[in-house]
C-alpha cells in the first residue's frame, strides 16, 4: 500500500483548520485498517520457517533411527564394540570405524591446534597491520576449498610425498615407537590425519583469532604496565582470559574433523582394521558410508551403515553443542561468526 | 665526564630478564614459523591446482560430455550444467526458508527462549556432517521414489544452506538501527511491511553475502550427492532422474586409475575453485561497499 504523495500531504497541512477534514496521512491511517491479521499471518509464517530448523534435526534423527532398526535390533549396543565387518555373512560391528575416526581426528588436532594457536597469536598480537588482512583472507580461502579438491591434491601430491619422503624418515627415526612400522603405501591413518589437519586449521585459527580479539585492550596494557614481556602479556593477559573460548574453537574443529568425508575417504586406504602403526590403512565412520552405501546389498547391511550415520550424527551434535556453548560464553556481546 | 648509568638490578635479576626476553623472542619466532607453515600448504595447493588444472583445460571440457574409458578427450559439460540445476533447486528451497527463519529470530523472537533455542539449534545443525544429510535424504526421498534424483540432491543441499543463511540474516538484521524501523512504524506502516521493505532492504547486502557464502559452501559438497543425485555420464535435465554434478565427477575421476580422467579431475577442480573464489571475492567487495554504511 503506497503512502500518499507528498504534495497532497503539504496541501492538507496548509489547510489544517479545526473545521476541515482530517489530513491525508491521518485518513490514510484510518482507512487502511489495523493490519493485525496481516501481521499475525506474517509472523506465524516466519515462526514456521524458524521452527523448520527444529523439524530438520528431529526429522534427521527419527529417520536415521527408523531406518537402522534392523541393525539396532540385531546387535544392540554391542554394535559399537564389535570388530567384525563381513557383509557376506551379515556380521557387522563399528569398532574399526570408531577407532579410525578417533585416531585421525586426534592426530589432526595434535597437529592443528599448536599451529592455529601460533597463527592466531601472530595475527592478533605480532602481525604488522598491513599483513593482517591478506593473511586472514588466505586462511579463509583455505576454508572455502571443497573437501574433494583437498582429496585430489592429497592423492596426487601428499600420498607420494608420504610414501617416498616423509614415511621413510619417520620410520628411520621413530620406527622404534611402533607407530611407524609395516609397509608404507602412502595411504593410511597418518596421511588422512595430515589432510584433516590442513582442513581444520583455518576454522580453529579464525575462531581463536576472534576470541583473542575480544579480550579487552586494557587487560594487555595492565599486564604490560607491570613490566611483562610481550609473551608474558599474551600468556597471562590474553590466553588465560580466552582459554574457554579456545577450547570451544578446538572442539568445533574436532566436530569438523569427525565428520569430514571425501578427502579422508580418498587417502585413508579404506580397510576395516585396527592396527597400531599409523602407516596402516584405516577406515572412518564417514568414509565407510561414502564408500559402501550405494552398493550396500541387503537390508541388514544398509541398516548397519545407517546406524553408523546415526552414531556420527549424535556425536557431532554433542561435540558441536558443547563447543558452541563454550565459544558463546566467551564472545558474548561480540558478533558471532557463521560457517 | 661520563656518568655510569646506575644499575639497580642484581646479577640474578639481569639473568632473569635475559631469560624472559629470550622466551619472548622464542615464542614470537615460533608463532611466525607456525604462520608460514600454515600458509605454505595453501600456496602449494593453489599453485598445484592452477598448474595442473590450467594445462588440462580446453574447449572440449566445457562443451563435451565424458567419453568412455580409453577414449581421449571428453569434458564435463553435463556436470557443470548438472551442478547448476542442483544448486538452483537447493537455493530456491533453502534461501527463502533460511531468510524467513532469520527474520523471525531478529524481528519477532528477540530475547525469547524459543528464539535462543532455534539459534542454538541452527549453530549445531551447521556442524552436522554433510554425509549424514545425504543418508537422511536418501532414506526419505530416494527410498520412496526407488531411484536417485536431482531433486533429492537439491533437498539435501538446501537443508545444509538453511542454518548458515538463518544466522547471517539474523546478524545482518541486528545491525539495522532501530530508528529506521521506528520511523516506518511511526508512519503507521504495518509490521510485516516494515520488515519486508525497511529492515530486509536495509540489510540486503549482508544477507546476499550470507546466501552467497552458503551457496559457495554447498557448491563443493560431494558426500550428500553421492546417494542423492548419484551422478550421470550423459545429458540429463529431468529432476527425478540421477544428474551429474561437478564435485561428484571430480571424485569419480580422482579415484579412477586412468590418466586422462585424472587430467579432467584437475581441470574440473580448477573450474570449481574459480567459481567459488569468484563468488566469495565478489561477496567481499559487495559487502564492504554495502548500503549498510549509508543506513547507519
Coordinates of C-alpha atoms in Angstrom, one line a residue:
Chain A
X1 CA 0.0 0.0 0.0
X2 CA 1.8 3.2 -1.1
X3 CA 1.8 6.2 1.0
X4 CA 0.1 9.3 -0.4
X5 CA 2.4 11.6 -2.5
X6 CA 4.0 14.4 -0.5
X7 CA 2.2 17.1 -2.5
X8 CA -1.1 16.0 -1.0
X9 CA 0.3 16.0 2.4
X10 CA 1.6 19.5 2.0
X11 CA -1.7 21.0 0.9
X12 CA -3.6 19.3 3.6
X13 CA -1.2 20.6 6.2
X14 CA -1.8 24.1 4.9
X15 CA -5.5 23.8 5.3
X16 CA -5.4 22.4 8.8
X17 CA -8.2 24.3 10.5
X18 CA -10.3 22.6 13.1
X19 CA -13.3 22.5 10.8
X20 CA -11.5 21.0 7.8
X21 CA -11.5 17.2 7.2
X22 CA -8.5 15.2 8.7
X23 CA -5.2 15.3 6.8
X24 CA -4.4 12.8 4.1
X25 CA -2.0 11.0 6.3
X26 CA -4.5 10.6 9.1
X27 CA -7.3 9.5 6.7
X28 CA -4.8 7.0 5.2
X29 CA -4.0 5.6 8.6
X30 CA -7.7 5.4 9.5
X31 CA -8.8 3.7 6.3
X32 CA -6.0 1.2 5.8
X33 CA -7.1 -1.0 8.7
X34 CA -5.0 -2.1 11.6
X35 CA -3.1 -4.7 9.6
X36 CA -3.5 -7.1 12.6
X37 CA -4.4 -10.1 10.5
X38 CA -1.6 -9.5 8.0
X39 CA 0.9 -9.0 10.8
X40 CA -0.2 -12.2 12.6
X41 CA -0.1 -14.2 9.4
X42 CA 3.4 -12.8 8.6
X43 CA 4.9 -13.5 12.0
X44 CA 3.3 -17.0 12.0
X45 CA 4.9 -17.7 8.6
X46 CA 8.3 -16.6 9.9
X47 CA 7.9 -18.6 13.0
X48 CA 7.0 -21.6 10.9
X49 CA 10.2 -21.3 8.9
X50 CA 12.2 -20.9 12.1
X51 CA 10.6 -24.0 13.5
X52 CA 11.6 -25.9 10.4
X53 CA 15.2 -25.9 11.8
X54 CA 13.9 -27.9 14.8
X55 CA 12.0 -30.0 12.3
X56 CA 15.1 -30.8 10.3
X57 CA 17.0 -32.0 13.3
X58 CA 14.1 -34.1 14.6
X59 CA 13.5 -35.5 11.1
X60 CA 17.1 -36.5 10.6
X61 CA 17.3 -38.2 14.0
X62 CA 14.0 -40.0 13.6
X63 CA 14.6 -41.2 10.0
X64 CA 18.0 -42.5 10.9
X65 CA 16.6 -44.4 13.9
X66 CA 13.7 -45.8 11.9
X67 CA 16.0 -47.0 9.0
X68 CA 18.6 -48.5 11.3
X69 CA 16.1 -50.6 13.5
X70 CA 17.2 -53.8 11.8
X71 CA 20.8 -53.4 12.9
X72 CA 19.8 -51.9 16.3
X73 CA 17.6 -55.0 16.9
X74 CA 20.2 -57.4 15.8
X75 CA 23.3 -56.2 17.5
X76 CA 22.1 -53.7 20.2
X77 CA 24.7 -51.7 21.9
X78 CA 27.4 -54.3 21.1
X79 CA 27.4 -52.9 17.6
X80 CA 29.8 -50.3 18.7
X81 CA 32.2 -52.7 20.4
X82 CA 32.3 -55.4 17.7
X83 CA 35.2 -55.6 15.3
X84 CA 33.6 -57.7 12.6
X85 CA 32.7 -56.2 9.3
X86 CA 31.5 -59.0 7.0
X87 CA 28.8 -58.0 4.6
X88 CA 28.6 -61.5 3.0
X89 CA 27.7 -63.3 6.2
X90 CA 25.8 -60.4 7.7
X91 CA 28.1 -59.7 10.6
X92 CA 28.6 -56.1 11.5
X93 CA 30.4 -54.0 14.1
X94 CA 31.5 -50.4 14.2
X95 CA 34.7 -50.6 16.3
X96 CA 37.3 -50.3 13.5
X97 CA 35.5 -47.2 12.1
X98 CA 35.2 -45.6 15.6
X99 CA 38.9 -46.3 16.1
X100 CA 39.8 -44.8 12.7
X101 CA 37.7 -41.7 13.2
X102 CA 39.1 -41.1 16.7
X103 CA 42.7 -41.8 15.7
X104 CA 42.6 -39.5 12.7
X105 CA 40.7 -36.7 14.4
X106 CA 43.0 -36.8 17.5
X107 CA 46.2 -36.8 15.3
X108 CA 44.8 -34.0 13.2
X109 CA 44.0 -31.9 16.4
X110 CA 47.5 -32.7 17.7
X111 CA 49.0 -31.1 14.5
X112 CA 46.5 -28.3 14.0
X113 CA 46.0 -26.9 17.5
X114 CA 49.5 -25.6 18.2
X115 CA 49.8 -24.3 14.6
X116 CA 46.5 -22.5 14.7
X117 CA 47.3 -21.0 18.1
X118 CA 50.5 -19.7 16.6
X119 CA 48.7 -18.2 13.7
X120 CA 46.1 -16.6 16.0
X121 CA 48.8 -15.2 18.3
X122 CA 50.7 -13.9 15.2
X123 CA 47.6 -12.3 13.7
X124 CA 46.3 -10.6 16.9
X125 CA 49.5 -9.6 18.7
X126 CA 52.5 -9.6 16.4
X127 CA 51.5 -9.1 12.9
X128 CA 52.2 -5.7 11.2
X129 CA 48.9 -4.1 10.4
X130 CA 49.2 -4.2 6.6
X131 CA 49.8 -8.0 6.6
X132 CA 46.8 -8.8 8.8
X133 CA 44.1 -8.7 6.2
X134 CA 45.9 -10.7 3.4
X135 CA 46.8 -13.5 5.9
X136 CA 43.3 -13.7 7.2
X137 CA 42.0 -13.7 3.7
X138 CA 44.4 -16.5 2.7
X139 CA 43.3 -18.7 5.6
X140 CA 39.7 -18.0 4.8
X141 CA 40.3 -19.1 1.2
X142 CA 41.8 -22.3 2.6
X143 CA 38.4 -22.8 4.3
X144 CA 36.5 -22.3 1.1
X145 CA 38.3 -25.0 -0.9
X146 CA 35.9 -28.1 -1.2
X147 CA 36.8 -31.3 0.5
X148 CA 37.0 -33.2 -2.7
X149 CA 39.7 -30.8 -4.1
X150 CA 41.8 -31.4 -0.9
X151 CA 41.3 -35.1 -1.6
X152 CA 42.5 -34.8 -5.1
X153 CA 45.6 -32.8 -4.0
X154 CA 46.3 -35.3 -1.3
X155 CA 46.0 -38.3 -3.7
X156 CA 48.5 -36.8 -6.2
X157 CA 50.9 -34.8 -4.0
X158 CA 50.6 -35.8 -0.4
X159 CA 50.4 -39.6 -0.9
X160 CA 53.6 -39.8 -3.0
X161 CA 55.3 -37.5 -0.5
X162 CA 54.4 -39.7 2.4
X163 CA 55.4 -42.8 0.5
X164 CA 58.8 -41.7 -0.7
X165 CA 60.0 -38.9 1.6
X166 CA 58.2 -38.4 4.9
X167 CA 57.4 -42.1 5.6
X168 CA 60.9 -43.4 5.3
X169 CA 62.2 -40.6 7.5
X170 CA 59.7 -41.3 10.2
X171 CA 60.4 -45.0 10.0
X172 CA 64.1 -44.4 10.3
X173 CA 64.0 -42.1 13.4
X174 CA 60.7 -43.0 15.1
X175 CA 60.3 -46.6 14.0
X176 CA 61.2 -47.9 17.4
X177 CA 58.0 -46.4 18.9
X178 CA 55.9 -48.9 17.0
X179 CA 53.7 -46.2 15.4
X180 CA 55.6 -46.1 12.2
X181 CA 56.2 -49.6 11.0
X182 CA 55.0 -52.1 8.5
X183 CA 54.7 -51.5 4.8
X184 CA 54.1 -47.8 3.8
X185 CA 51.9 -47.3 0.8
X186 CA 51.5 -43.6 1.3
X187 CA 47.8 -44.1 2.1
X188 CA 46.8 -44.6 5.7
X189 CA 45.8 -43.1 9.0
X190 CA 48.8 -40.6 9.1
X191 CA 48.1 -39.2 5.6
X192 CA 44.4 -38.8 6.4
X193 CA 45.3 -37.0 9.6
X194 CA 47.6 -34.6 7.8
X195 CA 45.0 -33.6 5.3
X196 CA 42.4 -33.3 8.1
X197 CA 44.8 -31.0 10.0
X198 CA 45.2 -28.8 6.9
X199 CA 41.4 -28.7 6.6
X200 CA 40.5 -27.8 10.2
X201 CA 43.4 -25.3 10.6
X202 CA 41.5 -22.3 9.2
X203 CA 38.4 -23.0 11.3
X204 CA 40.3 -23.2 14.5
X205 CA 42.6 -20.3 13.8
X206 CA 40.0 -17.8 12.7
X207 CA 37.8 -18.6 15.7
X208 CA 40.7 -18.3 18.1
X209 CA 41.7 -15.1 16.5
X210 CA 38.1 -13.7 17.1
X211 CA 38.2 -14.9 20.6
X212 CA 41.5 -13.3 21.3
X213 CA 40.5 -10.0 19.7
X214 CA 37.5 -10.0 22.1
X215 CA 39.9 -9.7 25.1
X216 CA 39.8 -6.0 26.1
X217 CA 42.9 -4.0 25.4
X218 CA 43.1 -2.7 29.0
X219 CA 44.0 -6.3 30.0
X220 CA 47.0 -6.2 27.7
X221 CA 48.0 -2.7 28.9
X222 CA 47.7 -3.6 32.5
X223 CA 50.0 -6.6 32.2
X224 CA 52.5 -4.7 30.1
X225 CA 52.5 -1.8 32.7
X226 CA 53.6 -4.3 35.3
X227 CA 56.7 -4.9 33.2
X228 CA 55.8 -8.1 31.4
X229 CA 57.4 -9.1 28.2
X230 CA 55.1 -9.5 25.2
X231 CA 54.9 -13.2 25.6
X232 CA 54.1 -12.9 29.3
X233 CA 51.4 -10.4 28.3
X234 CA 50.0 -12.9 25.8
X235 CA 50.2 -15.8 28.2
X236 CA 48.7 -14.1 31.3
X237 CA 46.6 -11.4 29.8
X238 CA 45.2 -12.9 26.6
X239 CA 45.5 -16.7 26.7
X240 CA 44.4 -17.1 30.2
X241 CA 41.3 -15.0 29.6
X242 CA 40.3 -16.8 26.4
X243 CA 41.1 -20.4 27.3
X244 CA 37.5 -21.5 27.5
X245 CA 36.8 -20.0 24.1
X246 CA 39.9 -21.6 22.6
X247 CA 38.7 -25.0 23.9
X248 CA 35.4 -24.3 22.2
X249 CA 37.2 -23.4 19.0
X250 CA 39.2 -26.6 19.1
X251 CA 36.0 -28.6 19.7
X252 CA 34.4 -27.0 16.7
X253 CA 37.4 -28.1 14.7
X254 CA 37.1 -31.6 16.2
X255 CA 33.4 -31.7 15.1
X256 CA 34.5 -30.9 11.6
X257 CA 37.3 -33.5 11.7
X258 CA 34.9 -36.2 12.9
X259 CA 32.5 -35.7 10.0
X260 CA 34.9 -34.9 7.2
X261 CA 34.3 -37.4 4.5
X262 CA 35.6 -37.0 1.0
X263 CA 39.3 -36.1 1.5
X264 CA 39.7 -38.8 4.2
X265 CA 38.0 -41.4 2.0
X266 CA 40.4 -40.7 -0.8
X267 CA 43.6 -41.3 1.2
X268 CA 42.9 -43.4 4.3
X269 CA 43.1 -46.8 2.5
X270 CA 39.6 -47.9 3.4
X271 CA 40.4 -51.1 5.2
X272 CA 38.5 -52.0 8.4
X273 CA 41.5 -52.9 10.6
X274 CA 42.7 -51.8 13.9
X275 CA 46.5 -51.5 13.7
X276 CA 49.0 -49.7 15.9
X277 CA 51.0 -48.4 13.0
X278 CA 50.0 -45.1 11.6
X279 CA 51.1 -46.2 8.1
X280 CA 48.4 -48.9 8.2
X281 CA 45.2 -48.2 6.2
X282 CA 42.2 -47.5 8.2
X283 CA 38.5 -46.6 7.8
X284 CA 36.4 -43.9 9.4
X285 CA 32.6 -43.7 10.2
X286 CA 32.1 -41.2 7.4
X287 CA 34.2 -42.9 4.8
X288 CA 32.6 -46.3 5.2
X289 CA 29.2 -44.7 4.5
X290 CA 30.6 -42.8 1.5
X291 CA 32.2 -45.9 0.1
X292 CA 29.7 -48.7 0.7
X293 CA 26.3 -47.0 1.0
X294 CA 25.3 -47.0 -2.7
X295 CA 26.5 -50.6 -3.2
X296 CA 25.1 -52.0 0.1
X297 CA 23.1 -55.1 -0.7
X298 CA 20.7 -56.5 1.8
X299 CA 18.6 -54.7 4.4
X300 CA 20.8 -55.5 7.3
X301 CA 23.9 -54.1 5.6
X302 CA 22.1 -50.9 4.7
X303 CA 20.7 -50.7 8.2
X304 CA 24.2 -51.1 9.8
X305 CA 25.5 -48.3 7.6
X306 CA 22.6 -46.0 8.6
X307 CA 23.3 -46.9 12.3
X308 CA 26.9 -45.7 11.7
X309 CA 25.4 -42.5 10.3
X310 CA 23.2 -42.1 13.4
X311 CA 26.2 -42.5 15.7
X312 CA 28.1 -39.9 13.7
X313 CA 25.1 -37.5 13.9
X314 CA 24.7 -37.9 17.6
X315 CA 28.4 -37.5 18.3
X316 CA 28.8 -34.4 16.2
X317 CA 25.7 -32.8 17.7
X318 CA 27.1 -33.3 21.2
X319 CA 30.6 -32.0 20.3
X320 CA 29.2 -29.0 18.5
X321 CA 26.7 -28.2 21.2
X322 CA 29.4 -28.1 23.8
X323 CA 31.7 -26.1 21.6
X324 CA 29.1 -23.5 20.7
X325 CA 28.3 -23.1 24.4
X326 CA 31.9 -22.5 25.3
X327 CA 32.5 -20.1 22.4
X328 CA 29.3 -18.3 23.2
X329 CA 30.3 -17.9 26.8
X330 CA 33.4 -16.1 25.8
X331 CA 32.4 -14.0 22.9
X332 CA 29.0 -12.9 24.3
X333 CA 28.4 -9.4 23.0
X334 CA 30.8 -9.7 20.1
X335 CA 29.2 -10.7 16.9
X336 CA 29.1 -14.5 16.3
X337 CA 30.7 -16.0 13.3
X338 CA 28.8 -18.1 10.9
X339 CA 30.2 -21.1 8.9
Chain B
X1 CA 82.9 13.5 32.4
X2 CA 80.8 10.5 31.8
X3 CA 78.4 9.1 34.3
X4 CA 77.8 5.4 34.6
X5 CA 74.1 4.5 34.5
X6 CA 73.2 3.4 37.9
X7 CA 72.2 -0.2 37.8
X8 CA 69.5 -1.2 40.2
X9 CA 69.5 -4.8 39.1
X10 CA 71.4 -7.6 40.8
X11 CA 73.0 -10.2 38.7
X12 CA 70.3 -12.8 39.2
X13 CA 67.7 -10.2 38.2
X14 CA 69.6 -9.4 35.0
X15 CA 69.8 -13.1 34.2
X16 CA 66.1 -13.4 34.8
X17 CA 65.3 -10.5 32.4
X18 CA 67.5 -12.1 29.8
X19 CA 65.7 -15.4 30.2
X20 CA 62.3 -13.7 29.9
X21 CA 63.4 -11.8 26.8
X22 CA 64.7 -15.0 25.2
X23 CA 61.4 -16.8 25.9
X24 CA 59.6 -13.8 24.3
X25 CA 61.7 -13.9 21.2
X26 CA 61.5 -17.7 21.0
X27 CA 57.7 -17.8 21.2
X28 CA 57.4 -14.9 18.7
X29 CA 59.6 -16.8 16.3
X30 CA 57.5 -20.0 16.8
X31 CA 54.3 -18.2 16.0
X32 CA 55.8 -16.7 12.9
X33 CA 57.1 -20.1 11.9
X34 CA 53.6 -21.6 12.5
X35 CA 52.0 -18.9 10.3
X36 CA 54.5 -19.7 7.5
X37 CA 53.8 -23.4 7.9
X38 CA 50.1 -22.8 7.6
X39 CA 50.4 -20.5 4.5
X40 CA 52.8 -22.9 2.7
X41 CA 50.3 -25.7 2.0
X42 CA 47.7 -23.3 0.8
X43 CA 50.1 -21.7 -1.6
X44 CA 51.2 -25.2 -2.6
X45 CA 47.7 -26.4 -3.2
X46 CA 46.6 -23.3 -5.1
X47 CA 49.8 -23.3 -7.2
X48 CA 49.5 -27.0 -8.0
X49 CA 45.8 -26.7 -8.8
X50 CA 46.4 -23.9 -11.2
X51 CA 49.4 -25.6 -12.8
X52 CA 47.7 -28.9 -13.3
X53 CA 44.2 -27.5 -14.0
X54 CA 45.2 -24.9 -16.5
X55 CA 47.3 -27.3 -18.5
X56 CA 44.3 -29.7 -18.7
X57 CA 41.6 -27.2 -19.6
X58 CA 40.4 -26.9 -23.1
X59 CA 37.3 -26.0 -25.0
X60 CA 36.1 -29.6 -25.1
X61 CA 36.0 -29.6 -21.3
X62 CA 33.1 -27.1 -21.4
X63 CA 31.3 -28.5 -24.4
X64 CA 31.6 -32.3 -24.4
X65 CA 30.2 -34.9 -22.1
X66 CA 32.5 -37.6 -20.7
X67 CA 33.9 -40.2 -23.1
X68 CA 34.0 -43.9 -22.3
X69 CA 37.2 -45.3 -20.7
X70 CA 40.1 -45.5 -23.1
X71 CA 39.0 -42.7 -25.4
X72 CA 40.9 -39.4 -25.3
X73 CA 39.1 -36.1 -24.8
X74 CA 35.7 -35.5 -23.5
X75 CA 34.6 -33.0 -21.0
X76 CA 32.4 -32.2 -18.1
X77 CA 29.8 -30.0 -19.7
X78 CA 26.9 -32.1 -18.3
X79 CA 28.4 -31.9 -14.8
X80 CA 28.6 -28.1 -14.9
X81 CA 25.0 -27.9 -16.1
X82 CA 24.0 -30.6 -13.5
X83 CA 25.7 -28.7 -10.7
X84 CA 23.8 -25.6 -11.8
X85 CA 20.5 -27.5 -11.8
X86 CA 21.1 -29.0 -8.3
X87 CA 22.3 -25.7 -6.9
X88 CA 19.4 -23.7 -8.3
X89 CA 17.0 -26.3 -6.7
X90 CA 18.8 -26.0 -3.4
X91 CA 18.9 -22.2 -3.4
X92 CA 15.2 -21.9 -4.3
X93 CA 14.3 -24.1 -1.3
X94 CA 17.0 -23.1 1.2
X95 CA 17.2 -19.3 0.7
X96 CA 13.6 -18.3 1.4
X97 CA 13.3 -20.6 4.4
X98 CA 16.7 -19.5 5.8
X99 CA 15.9 -15.8 5.4
X100 CA 12.4 -16.2 7.0
X101 CA 13.9 -18.0 9.9
X102 CA 16.5 -15.3 10.3
X103 CA 13.7 -12.7 10.2
X104 CA 11.9 -14.5 13.0
X105 CA 15.0 -14.7 15.2
X106 CA 15.8 -11.0 14.7
X107 CA 12.4 -9.2 14.4
X108 CA 9.9 -11.3 16.3
X109 CA 11.7 -13.6 18.7
X110 CA 14.4 -11.4 20.1
X111 CA 15.0 -12.3 23.8
X112 CA 12.5 -15.2 23.7
X113 CA 13.6 -18.6 24.9
X114 CA 12.3 -20.2 21.8
X115 CA 14.4 -17.9 19.6
X116 CA 17.5 -18.7 21.6
X117 CA 16.8 -22.4 21.2
X118 CA 16.3 -22.1 17.5
X119 CA 19.5 -20.0 17.2
X120 CA 21.5 -22.7 19.1
X121 CA 20.0 -25.5 17.0
X122 CA 20.9 -23.7 13.8
X123 CA 24.5 -23.4 15.0
X124 CA 24.6 -27.1 15.9
X125 CA 23.0 -28.1 12.7
X126 CA 25.6 -26.1 10.9
X127 CA 28.2 -28.6 12.2
X128 CA 26.4 -31.8 11.3
X129 CA 28.5 -33.7 8.7
X130 CA 27.1 -33.4 5.2
X131 CA 27.2 -37.2 4.7
X132 CA 24.6 -37.5 7.4
X133 CA 22.3 -35.2 5.4
X134 CA 23.0 -37.4 2.5
X135 CA 21.8 -40.6 4.1
X136 CA 18.8 -38.9 5.7
X137 CA 17.6 -37.6 2.4
X138 CA 18.4 -40.9 0.8
X139 CA 16.2 -42.6 3.4
X140 CA 13.4 -40.2 2.9
X141 CA 13.3 -39.3 -0.8
X142 CA 15.3 -41.9 -2.7
X143 CA 13.9 -44.9 -0.9
X144 CA 10.4 -43.6 -1.5
X145 CA 11.0 -42.9 -5.2
X146 CA 13.1 -46.0 -5.6
X147 CA 15.6 -44.1 -7.7
X148 CA 18.3 -41.4 -7.3
X149 CA 17.2 -37.9 -8.4
X150 CA 18.4 -34.3 -8.9
X151 CA 15.5 -33.3 -6.6
X152 CA 16.9 -35.4 -3.7
X153 CA 20.3 -33.8 -4.2
X154 CA 18.7 -30.3 -4.2
X155 CA 16.8 -31.1 -0.9
X156 CA 20.0 -32.4 0.8
X157 CA 21.9 -29.2 -0.2
X158 CA 19.0 -26.9 0.7
X159 CA 18.9 -28.4 4.3
X160 CA 22.6 -27.6 4.5
X161 CA 22.1 -24.0 3.4
X162 CA 19.3 -23.1 5.8
X163 CA 21.3 -22.7 9.1
X164 CA 24.1 -20.6 7.6
X165 CA 21.6 -18.3 5.9
X166 CA 19.5 -18.0 9.0
X167 CA 22.4 -17.0 11.2
X168 CA 23.8 -14.4 8.7
X169 CA 20.4 -12.9 8.1
X170 CA 19.9 -12.6 11.8
X171 CA 23.3 -10.9 12.3
X172 CA 22.7 -8.5 9.5
X173 CA 19.2 -7.6 10.6
X174 CA 20.7 -6.9 14.1
X175 CA 22.9 -4.1 12.5
X176 CA 19.8 -2.2 11.2
X177 CA 19.3 0.7 13.5
X178 CA 16.1 0.7 15.5
X179 CA 15.4 4.3 14.5
X180 CA 14.9 3.2 10.9
X181 CA 12.2 0.7 11.9
X182 CA 10.6 3.1 14.3
X183 CA 10.4 5.7 11.6
X184 CA 8.4 3.3 9.4
X185 CA 6.2 2.0 12.3
X186 CA 5.6 5.6 13.4
X187 CA 4.1 6.4 10.0
X188 CA 1.6 3.6 10.6
X189 CA 3.2 1.1 8.2
X190 CA 2.2 -2.4 9.4
X191 CA 5.0 -4.5 10.9
X192 CA 5.1 -7.0 8.1
X193 CA 5.6 -4.2 5.6
X194 CA 8.3 -2.6 7.8
X195 CA 10.2 -5.9 7.9
X196 CA 10.0 -6.5 4.2
X197 CA 10.7 -3.1 2.8
X198 CA 12.7 -1.4 5.6
X199 CA 14.6 -3.9 7.7
X200 CA 15.3 -6.5 5.0
X201 CA 16.0 -3.9 2.3
X202 CA 18.5 -2.1 4.6
X203 CA 20.3 -5.3 5.4
X204 CA 20.1 -6.8 1.9
X205 CA 23.8 -6.5 1.0
X206 CA 24.8 -8.5 4.1
X207 CA 22.0 -11.0 3.6
X208 CA 23.0 -11.6 0.0
X209 CA 26.6 -12.1 1.2
X210 CA 25.3 -14.8 3.6
X211 CA 23.4 -16.5 0.8
X212 CA 26.5 -16.5 -1.4
X213 CA 28.7 -17.9 1.3
X214 CA 26.2 -20.7 1.9
X215 CA 26.0 -21.2 -1.8
X216 CA 29.8 -21.4 -2.1
X217 CA 29.9 -23.9 0.8
X218 CA 27.4 -26.3 -0.7
X219 CA 28.7 -25.9 -4.3
X220 CA 31.7 -28.1 -3.4
X221 CA 29.8 -30.7 -1.4
X222 CA 30.3 -34.2 -2.6
X223 CA 29.2 -36.5 0.2
X224 CA 25.5 -35.7 0.3
X225 CA 25.3 -36.0 -3.5
X226 CA 26.8 -39.5 -3.6
X227 CA 23.5 -41.1 -2.7
X228 CA 21.0 -38.5 -3.8
X229 CA 22.0 -37.0 -7.2
X230 CA 24.3 -40.0 -7.7
X231 CA 25.9 -38.7 -10.9
X232 CA 25.3 -39.4 -14.6
X233 CA 27.5 -39.8 -17.6
X234 CA 25.0 -38.3 -20.1
X235 CA 23.0 -35.2 -20.6
X236 CA 20.1 -35.0 -18.2
X237 CA 17.7 -32.2 -17.2
X238 CA 15.0 -34.2 -15.6
X239 CA 14.5 -33.5 -11.9
X240 CA 13.5 -37.0 -10.9
X241 CA 16.5 -38.7 -12.6
X242 CA 20.1 -39.0 -11.5
X243 CA 22.1 -36.0 -12.5
X244 CA 25.8 -35.2 -12.9
X245 CA 27.5 -32.7 -10.6
X246 CA 31.0 -31.3 -10.8
X247 CA 32.2 -32.4 -7.3
X248 CA 30.9 -35.9 -7.8
X249 CA 32.6 -36.2 -11.2
X250 CA 35.9 -34.9 -9.7
X251 CA 35.6 -37.6 -7.1
X252 CA 34.9 -40.4 -9.5
X253 CA 37.7 -39.3 -11.8
X254 CA 40.2 -38.7 -9.0
X255 CA 39.9 -42.3 -7.6
X256 CA 40.0 -43.9 -11.1
X257 CA 43.2 -45.4 -12.4
X258 CA 43.2 -43.5 -15.8
X259 CA 45.5 -40.6 -16.6
X260 CA 43.0 -39.0 -18.9
X261 CA 40.4 -38.9 -16.2
X262 CA 42.9 -37.5 -13.7
X263 CA 43.5 -34.7 -16.1
X264 CA 39.8 -34.0 -16.2
X265 CA 39.6 -34.1 -12.4
X266 CA 42.3 -31.4 -12.2
X267 CA 40.5 -29.3 -14.8
X268 CA 37.2 -29.7 -13.0
X269 CA 38.7 -28.7 -9.7
X270 CA 40.2 -25.6 -11.2
X271 CA 36.8 -24.6 -12.6
X272 CA 35.1 -25.4 -9.3
X273 CA 37.6 -23.4 -7.3
X274 CA 37.4 -20.4 -9.7
X275 CA 33.6 -20.4 -9.4
X276 CA 33.8 -20.5 -5.6
X277 CA 36.6 -17.9 -5.4
X278 CA 34.8 -15.5 -7.7
X279 CA 31.6 -15.7 -5.7
X280 CA 33.4 -15.3 -2.4
X281 CA 35.5 -12.4 -3.6
X282 CA 32.5 -10.7 -5.3
X283 CA 30.7 -11.1 -2.0
X284 CA 33.6 -9.5 -0.1
X285 CA 33.7 -6.4 -2.4
X286 CA 29.9 -6.2 -2.3
X287 CA 29.7 -6.5 1.5
X288 CA 32.4 -3.8 2.0
X289 CA 30.7 -1.4 -0.2
X290 CA 27.2 -2.3 1.1
X291 CA 24.3 0.0 1.7
X292 CA 24.7 -0.8 5.4
X293 CA 27.2 2.1 5.9
X294 CA 24.7 4.5 4.4
X295 CA 21.9 3.2 6.7
X296 CA 23.6 3.7 10.0

